[in-house]
Coordinates of C-alpha atoms and ligand atoms in Angstrom, one line a residue:
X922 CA 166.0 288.5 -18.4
X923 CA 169.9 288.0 -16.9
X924 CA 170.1 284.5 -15.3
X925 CA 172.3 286.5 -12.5
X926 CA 171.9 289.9 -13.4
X927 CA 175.2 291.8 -12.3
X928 CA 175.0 294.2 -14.5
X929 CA 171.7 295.8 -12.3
X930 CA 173.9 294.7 -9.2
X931 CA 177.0 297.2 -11.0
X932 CA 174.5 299.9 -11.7
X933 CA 173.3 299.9 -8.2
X934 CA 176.8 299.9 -6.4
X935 CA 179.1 301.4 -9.2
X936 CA 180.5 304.7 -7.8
X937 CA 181.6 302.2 -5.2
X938 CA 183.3 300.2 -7.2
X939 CA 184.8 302.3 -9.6
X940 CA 186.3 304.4 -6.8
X941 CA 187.9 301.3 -5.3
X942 CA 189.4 299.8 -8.8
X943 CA 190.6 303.6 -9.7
X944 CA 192.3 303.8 -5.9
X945 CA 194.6 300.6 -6.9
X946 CA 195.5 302.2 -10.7
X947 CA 196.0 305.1 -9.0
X948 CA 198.4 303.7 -6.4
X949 CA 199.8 301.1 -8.7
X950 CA 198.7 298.2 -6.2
X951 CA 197.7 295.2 -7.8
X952 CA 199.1 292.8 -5.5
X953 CA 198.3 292.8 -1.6
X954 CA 197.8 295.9 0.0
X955 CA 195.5 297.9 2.5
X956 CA 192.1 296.1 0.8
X957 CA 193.2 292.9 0.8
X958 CA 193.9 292.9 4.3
X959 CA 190.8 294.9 5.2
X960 CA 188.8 292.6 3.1
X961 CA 190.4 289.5 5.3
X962 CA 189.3 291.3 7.8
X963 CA 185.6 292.0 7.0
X964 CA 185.2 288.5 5.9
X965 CA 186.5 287.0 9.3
X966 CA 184.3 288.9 11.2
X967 CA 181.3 288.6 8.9
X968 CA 181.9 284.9 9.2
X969 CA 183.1 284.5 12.8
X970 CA 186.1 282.9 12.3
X971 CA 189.7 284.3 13.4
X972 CA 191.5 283.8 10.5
X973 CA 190.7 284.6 6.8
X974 CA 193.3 283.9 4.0
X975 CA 192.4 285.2 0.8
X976 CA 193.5 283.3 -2.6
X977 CA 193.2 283.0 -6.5
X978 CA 189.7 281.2 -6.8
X979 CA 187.6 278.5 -5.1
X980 CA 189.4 275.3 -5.9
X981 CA 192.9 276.7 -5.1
X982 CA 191.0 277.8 -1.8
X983 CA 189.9 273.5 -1.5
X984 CA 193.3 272.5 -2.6
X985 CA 195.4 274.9 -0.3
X986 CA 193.9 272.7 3.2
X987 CA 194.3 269.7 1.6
X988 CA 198.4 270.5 1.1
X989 CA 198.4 271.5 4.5
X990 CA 196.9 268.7 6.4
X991 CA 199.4 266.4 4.1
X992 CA 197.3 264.3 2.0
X993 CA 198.5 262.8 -0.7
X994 CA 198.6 259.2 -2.3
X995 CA 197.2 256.4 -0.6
X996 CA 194.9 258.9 1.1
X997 CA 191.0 259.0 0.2
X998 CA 189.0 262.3 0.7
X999 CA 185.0 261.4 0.8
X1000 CA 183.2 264.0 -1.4
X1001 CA 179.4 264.3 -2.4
X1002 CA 178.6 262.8 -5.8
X1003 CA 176.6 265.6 -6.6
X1004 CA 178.8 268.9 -7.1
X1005 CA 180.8 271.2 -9.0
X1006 CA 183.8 269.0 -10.6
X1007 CA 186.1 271.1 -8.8
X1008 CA 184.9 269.6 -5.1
X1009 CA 186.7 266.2 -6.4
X1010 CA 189.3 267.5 -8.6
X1011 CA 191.4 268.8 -6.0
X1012 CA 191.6 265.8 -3.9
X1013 CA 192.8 264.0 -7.2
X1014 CA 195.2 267.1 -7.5
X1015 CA 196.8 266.5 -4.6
X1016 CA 197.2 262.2 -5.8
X1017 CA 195.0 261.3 -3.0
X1018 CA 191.6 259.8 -4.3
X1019 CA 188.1 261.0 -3.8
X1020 CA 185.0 258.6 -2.8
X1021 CA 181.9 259.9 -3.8
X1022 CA 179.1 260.1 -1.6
X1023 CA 175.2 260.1 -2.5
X1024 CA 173.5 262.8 -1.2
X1025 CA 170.0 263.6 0.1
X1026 CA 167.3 263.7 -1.9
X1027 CA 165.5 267.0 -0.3
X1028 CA 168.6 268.9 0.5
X1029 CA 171.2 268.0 -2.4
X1030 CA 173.9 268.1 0.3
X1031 CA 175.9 265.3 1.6
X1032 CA 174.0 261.8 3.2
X1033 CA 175.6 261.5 6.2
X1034 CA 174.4 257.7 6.6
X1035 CA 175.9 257.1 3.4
X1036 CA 179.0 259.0 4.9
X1037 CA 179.4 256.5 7.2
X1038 CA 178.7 253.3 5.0
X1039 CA 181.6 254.5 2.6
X1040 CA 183.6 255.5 5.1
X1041 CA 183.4 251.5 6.5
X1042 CA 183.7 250.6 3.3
X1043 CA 187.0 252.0 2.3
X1044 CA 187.9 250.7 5.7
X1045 CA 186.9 247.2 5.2
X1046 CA 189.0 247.1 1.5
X1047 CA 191.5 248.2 3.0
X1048 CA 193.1 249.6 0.3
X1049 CA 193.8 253.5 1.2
X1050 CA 193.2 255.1 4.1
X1051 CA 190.5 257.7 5.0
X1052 CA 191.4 261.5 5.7
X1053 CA 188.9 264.1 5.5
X1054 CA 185.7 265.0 4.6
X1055 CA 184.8 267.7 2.1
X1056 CA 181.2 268.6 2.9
X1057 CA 180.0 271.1 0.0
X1058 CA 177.1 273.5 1.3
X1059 CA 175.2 273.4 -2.4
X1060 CA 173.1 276.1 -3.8
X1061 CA 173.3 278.2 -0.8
X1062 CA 172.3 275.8 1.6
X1063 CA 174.9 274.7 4.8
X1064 CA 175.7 270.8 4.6
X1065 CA 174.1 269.0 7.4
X1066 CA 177.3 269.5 9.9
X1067 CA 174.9 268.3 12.8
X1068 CA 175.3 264.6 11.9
X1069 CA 178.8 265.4 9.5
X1070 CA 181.0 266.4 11.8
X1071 CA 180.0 263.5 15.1
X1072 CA 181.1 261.2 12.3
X1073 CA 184.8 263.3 11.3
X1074 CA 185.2 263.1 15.0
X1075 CA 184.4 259.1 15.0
X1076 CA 186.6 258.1 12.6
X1077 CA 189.3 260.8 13.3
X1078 CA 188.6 263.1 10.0
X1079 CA 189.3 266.6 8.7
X1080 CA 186.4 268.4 8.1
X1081 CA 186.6 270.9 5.0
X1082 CA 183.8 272.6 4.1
X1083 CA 183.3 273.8 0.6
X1084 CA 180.9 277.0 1.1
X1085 CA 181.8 278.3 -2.5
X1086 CA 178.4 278.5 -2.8
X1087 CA 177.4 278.8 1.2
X1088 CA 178.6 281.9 1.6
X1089 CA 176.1 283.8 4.1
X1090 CA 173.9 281.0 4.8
X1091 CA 173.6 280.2 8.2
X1092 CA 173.1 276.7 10.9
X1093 CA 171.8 277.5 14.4
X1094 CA 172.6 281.3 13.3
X1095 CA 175.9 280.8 12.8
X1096 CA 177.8 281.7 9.7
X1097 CA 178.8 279.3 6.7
X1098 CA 181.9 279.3 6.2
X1099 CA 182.3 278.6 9.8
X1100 CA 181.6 275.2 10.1
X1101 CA 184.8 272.8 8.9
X1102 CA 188.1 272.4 10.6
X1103 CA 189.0 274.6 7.4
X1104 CA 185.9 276.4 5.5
X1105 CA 186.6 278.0 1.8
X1106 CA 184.7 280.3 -0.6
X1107 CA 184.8 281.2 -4.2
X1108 CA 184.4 284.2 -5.7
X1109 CA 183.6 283.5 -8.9
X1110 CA 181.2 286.4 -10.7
X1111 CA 178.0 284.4 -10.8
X1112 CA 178.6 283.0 -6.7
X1113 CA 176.4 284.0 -3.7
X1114 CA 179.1 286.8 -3.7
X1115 CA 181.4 286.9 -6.8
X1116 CA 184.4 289.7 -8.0
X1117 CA 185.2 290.8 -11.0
X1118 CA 187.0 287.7 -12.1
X1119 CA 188.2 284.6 -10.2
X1120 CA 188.8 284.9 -6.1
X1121 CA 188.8 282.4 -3.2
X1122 CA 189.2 282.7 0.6
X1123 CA 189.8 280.1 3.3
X1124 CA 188.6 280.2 7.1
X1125 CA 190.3 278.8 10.2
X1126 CA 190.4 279.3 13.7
X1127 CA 193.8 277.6 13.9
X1128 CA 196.7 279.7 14.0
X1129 CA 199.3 277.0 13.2
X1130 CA 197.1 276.3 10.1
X1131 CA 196.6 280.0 9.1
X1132 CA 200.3 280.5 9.1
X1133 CA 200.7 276.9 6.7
X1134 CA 197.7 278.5 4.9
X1135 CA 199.2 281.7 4.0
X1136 CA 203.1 280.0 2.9
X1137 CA 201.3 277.5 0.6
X1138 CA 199.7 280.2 -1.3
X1139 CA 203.1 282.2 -1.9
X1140 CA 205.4 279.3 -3.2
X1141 CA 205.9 278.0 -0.1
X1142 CA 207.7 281.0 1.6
X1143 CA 209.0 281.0 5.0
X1144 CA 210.7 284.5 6.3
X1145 CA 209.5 286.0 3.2
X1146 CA 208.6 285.3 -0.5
X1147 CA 212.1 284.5 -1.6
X1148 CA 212.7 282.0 1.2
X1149 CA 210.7 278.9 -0.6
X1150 CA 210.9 276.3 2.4
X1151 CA 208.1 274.3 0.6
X1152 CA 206.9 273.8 -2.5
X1153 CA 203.7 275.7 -3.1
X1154 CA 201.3 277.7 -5.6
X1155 CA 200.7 281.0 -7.0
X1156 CA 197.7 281.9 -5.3
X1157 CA 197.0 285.4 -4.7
X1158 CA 193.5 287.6 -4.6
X1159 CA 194.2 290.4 -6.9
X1160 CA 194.4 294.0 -4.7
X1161 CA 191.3 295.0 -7.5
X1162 CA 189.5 292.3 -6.9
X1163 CA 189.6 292.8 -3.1
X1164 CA 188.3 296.8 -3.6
X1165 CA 185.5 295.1 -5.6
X1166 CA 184.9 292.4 -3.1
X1167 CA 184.8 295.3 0.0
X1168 CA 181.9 296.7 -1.5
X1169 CA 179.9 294.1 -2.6
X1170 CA 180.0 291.9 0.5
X1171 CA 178.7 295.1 2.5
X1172 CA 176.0 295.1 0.0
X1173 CA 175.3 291.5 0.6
X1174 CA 174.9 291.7 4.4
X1175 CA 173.2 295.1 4.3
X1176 CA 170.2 293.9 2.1
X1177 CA 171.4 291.5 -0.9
X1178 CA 171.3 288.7 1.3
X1179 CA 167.9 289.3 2.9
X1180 CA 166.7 290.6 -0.8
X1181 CA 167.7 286.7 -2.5
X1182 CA 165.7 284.9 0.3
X1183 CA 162.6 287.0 0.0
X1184 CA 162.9 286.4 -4.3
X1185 CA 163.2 283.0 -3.4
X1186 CA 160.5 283.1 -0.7
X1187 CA 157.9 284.2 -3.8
X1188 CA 158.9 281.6 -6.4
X1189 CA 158.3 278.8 -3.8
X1190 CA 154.7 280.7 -2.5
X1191 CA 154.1 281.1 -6.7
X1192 CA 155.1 277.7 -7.3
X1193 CA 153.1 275.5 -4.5
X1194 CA 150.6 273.1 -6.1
X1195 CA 152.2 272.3 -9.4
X1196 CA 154.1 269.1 -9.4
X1197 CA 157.5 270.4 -8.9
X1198 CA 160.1 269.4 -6.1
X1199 CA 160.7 272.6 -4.4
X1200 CA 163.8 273.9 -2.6
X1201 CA 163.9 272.7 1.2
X1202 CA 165.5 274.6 4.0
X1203 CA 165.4 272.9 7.2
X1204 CA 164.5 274.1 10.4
X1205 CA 167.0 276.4 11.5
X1206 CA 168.9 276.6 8.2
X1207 CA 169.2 280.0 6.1
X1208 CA 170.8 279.6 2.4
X1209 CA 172.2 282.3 0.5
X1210 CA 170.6 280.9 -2.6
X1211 CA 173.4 280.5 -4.9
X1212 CA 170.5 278.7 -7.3
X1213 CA 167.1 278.1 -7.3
X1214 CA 167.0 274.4 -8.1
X1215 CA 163.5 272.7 -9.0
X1216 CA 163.1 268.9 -10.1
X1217 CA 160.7 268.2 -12.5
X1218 CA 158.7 265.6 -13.5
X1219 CA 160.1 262.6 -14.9
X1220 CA 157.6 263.0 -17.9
X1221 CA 159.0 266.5 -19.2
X1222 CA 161.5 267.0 -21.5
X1223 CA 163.5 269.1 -19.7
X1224 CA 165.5 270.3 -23.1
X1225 CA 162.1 271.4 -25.0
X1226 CA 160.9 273.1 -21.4
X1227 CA 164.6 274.6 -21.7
X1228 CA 164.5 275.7 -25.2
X1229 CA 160.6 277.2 -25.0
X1230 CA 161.6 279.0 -21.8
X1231 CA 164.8 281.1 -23.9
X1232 CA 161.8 281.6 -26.6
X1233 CA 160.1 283.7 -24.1
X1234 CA 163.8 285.5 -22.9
X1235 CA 164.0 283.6 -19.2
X1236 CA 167.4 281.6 -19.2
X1237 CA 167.7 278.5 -17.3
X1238 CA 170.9 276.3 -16.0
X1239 CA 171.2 272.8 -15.0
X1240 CA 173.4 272.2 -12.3
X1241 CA 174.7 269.6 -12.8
X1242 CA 173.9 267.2 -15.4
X1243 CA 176.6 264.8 -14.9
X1244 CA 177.0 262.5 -11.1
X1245 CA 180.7 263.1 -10.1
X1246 CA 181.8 259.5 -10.1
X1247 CA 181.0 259.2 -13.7
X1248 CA 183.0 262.4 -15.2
X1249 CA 185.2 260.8 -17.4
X1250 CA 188.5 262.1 -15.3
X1251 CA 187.7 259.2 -13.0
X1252 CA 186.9 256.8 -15.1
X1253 CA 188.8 253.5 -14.8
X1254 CA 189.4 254.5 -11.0
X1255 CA 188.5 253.8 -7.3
X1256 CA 186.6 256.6 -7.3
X1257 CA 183.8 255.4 -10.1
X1258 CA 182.7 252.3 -7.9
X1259 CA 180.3 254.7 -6.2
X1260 CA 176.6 253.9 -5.8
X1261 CA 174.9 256.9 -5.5
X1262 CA 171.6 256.6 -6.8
X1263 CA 169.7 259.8 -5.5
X1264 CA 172.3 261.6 -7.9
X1265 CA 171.8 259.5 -10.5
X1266 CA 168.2 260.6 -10.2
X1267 CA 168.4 264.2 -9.1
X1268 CA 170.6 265.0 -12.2
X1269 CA 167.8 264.1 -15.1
X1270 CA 165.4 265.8 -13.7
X1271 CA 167.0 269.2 -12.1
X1272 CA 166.7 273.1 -13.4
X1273 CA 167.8 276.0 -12.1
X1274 CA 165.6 279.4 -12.4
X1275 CA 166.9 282.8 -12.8
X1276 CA 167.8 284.1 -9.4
X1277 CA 169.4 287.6 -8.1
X1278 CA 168.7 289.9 -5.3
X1279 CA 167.5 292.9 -7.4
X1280 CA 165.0 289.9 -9.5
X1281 CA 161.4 292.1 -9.0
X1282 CA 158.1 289.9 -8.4
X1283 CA 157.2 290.7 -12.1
X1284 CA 160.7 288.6 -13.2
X1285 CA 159.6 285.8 -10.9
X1286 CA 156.1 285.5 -11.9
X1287 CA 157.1 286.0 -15.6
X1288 CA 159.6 282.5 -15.0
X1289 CA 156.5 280.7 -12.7
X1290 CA 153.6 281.5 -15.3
X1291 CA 155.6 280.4 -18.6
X1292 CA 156.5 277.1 -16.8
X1293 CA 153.1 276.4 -14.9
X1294 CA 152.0 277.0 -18.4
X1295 CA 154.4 274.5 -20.0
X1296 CA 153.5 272.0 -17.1
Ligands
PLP490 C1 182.4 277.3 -8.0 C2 182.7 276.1 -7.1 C3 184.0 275.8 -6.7 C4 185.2 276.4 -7.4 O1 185.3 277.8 -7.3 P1 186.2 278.6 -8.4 O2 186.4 279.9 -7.8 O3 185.4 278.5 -9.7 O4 187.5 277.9 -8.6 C5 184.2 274.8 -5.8 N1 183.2 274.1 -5.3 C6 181.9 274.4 -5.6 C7 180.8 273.7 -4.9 C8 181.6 275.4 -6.5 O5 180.4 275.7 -6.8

């Protein structure tokens, strides 16, 4: 069994896709071009957001907003504790310093009470001063922008929202990827939607921002990419990437979307009464299921329940083993003093089951009998 299987996904959709990669080697475009545009386009209205900007990959797509607002050194950015390294890196990329936030304990996402404690903490040391917000909408499911962005507004915050793996889920029916000052996706191959190698994309409804958006990804250029008025990055979506990335995102809102959540759907229904934590989607939340993530027990061994599940062929992930605050790249820093508890707990005890739209209810009971089995 594939823990994402895209090659099924590439059987299913390949004339597609091969007709769009042979359109760019047959017209030689490998860098901007009609599908990169007309992929901004599709994602901006399948989002519903004015402006998309494509770009390289997911972190450039965090870093890019975070050059644009201006914040730098002496600045901190408040991230959850319990992410993908690259939520945190980017703030430290910039020489501004992330504060790590706990998260809650049914959701993963960001606590916004303990928003607001470290938020009056950094205020009441004094030391730097706070900036934005980086709300990450983890394992599919949109960050709890309800309570997060009344408390941006409080304390006069940029809200970023890091939907690399939110893409398509969905708050009061609207679309993630919609909800920061600035929204970003990744399009890494194993994402809720991925390309054929790395891609990112950034969402804004300001214009002013777009414009700053769009120079900071081409070196900075003003009338064109040889007038550098600021210093910027290489960050590009390759034209192939964006034919790939037309087709598959139709795919995903035609059916893959609705397929993931109704695999997901079974393993919860197969799964009730055992004594594993179960994914929870709130009440008017839909996640595009970037992983189905179980706790465990504290009594198994996750490792042997690991190593007898690859015996029987099903592969299994941990995401993420380590809390962000204590990844050794912030080690000696601000950014370690973090007490995030929940995090602490969540990462000893978490698993991720294989998970794709085209996953049939033979895979999923296959992956629920050999663990009910281990239980
Ligand atoms: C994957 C991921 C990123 C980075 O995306 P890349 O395209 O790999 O650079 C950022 N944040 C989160 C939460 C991610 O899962």
């Amino acid at each position: 069994m594939e823990y994402r299987d895209l090659k099924k996904q590439y059987q299913v959709l390949k004339a597609d896709i091969d007709a769009g990669i042979t359109d760019c080697c047959t017209k030689a475009q490998f860098i901007g071009g009609a599908p990169v545009k007309e992929l901004e386009q599709q994602l901006a209205e399948y989002c519903g957001v004015k402006h998309c900007i494509s770009c390289a990959n997911g972190t450039d797509a965090l870093q890019l907003p975070l050059m644009v607002w201006g914040i730098g050194a002496g600045d901190v950015v408040f991230v959850p504790d319990f992410t993908y390294f690259s939520s945190g890196e980017v703030v430290g990329a910039v020489g501004a310093t992330p504060v790590f936030v706990d998260v809650d304990p049914a959701t993963y996402n960001m606590d916004p009470v303990k928003l607001g404690e470290a938020i009056e903490k950094v205020l009441s040391d004094g030391k730097y001063t706070p900036k934005a917000v980086i709300a990450v909408d983890l394992f599919g499911l949109p960050a709890d922008f309800d309570a997060i962005r009344p408390i941006c507004k409080k304390y006069g915050l940029y809200l970023l929202e890091d939907g690399a793996q939110g893409f398509g889920g969905e708050l009061h029916g609207a679309k993630a990827c919609s909800f920061g000052d600035i929204s970003t996706t990744s399009f890494f191959p194993a994402k809720p939607v991925g390309c054929y190698g790395d891609g990112g994309a950034i969402f804004t409804n300001n214009d002013e921002w777009a414009d700053l958006l769009r120079s900071y990804a081409v070196h900075g250029k003003g009338a064109d990419k040889y007038d550098n008025i600021r210093i910027g990055m290489n960050s590009r979506l390759d034209t192939v990437q964006a034919a790939v990335l037309k087709v598959k995102v139709k795919a995903f809102s035609d059916y893959e979307l609705a397929d993931i959540n109704k695999v997901a759907k079974l393993y919860t229904e197969l799964f009730e009464g055992t004594d594993l934590v179960l994914p929870f989607i709130p009440d008017d939340y839909l996640s595009s299921w970037a992983q189905y993530t179980v706790r465990l027990p504290k009594s198994v061994d996750r490792a042997d329940l690991q190593a007898k599940l690859k015996e029987k062929g099903i592969p299994s992930m941990i995401y993420y083993k380590k809390p962000m605050h204590k990844q050794g790249a912030f080690a000696g820093t601000y950014s370690e003093n973090a007490d995030c508890p929940v995090t602490d707990e969540i990462c000893d005890t978490v698993l991720s089951l294989p998970l794709d739209p085209y996953k049939t209810e033979a895979d999923v009971k296959a992956v629920v009998e050999a663990i009910k089995a281990y239980l």
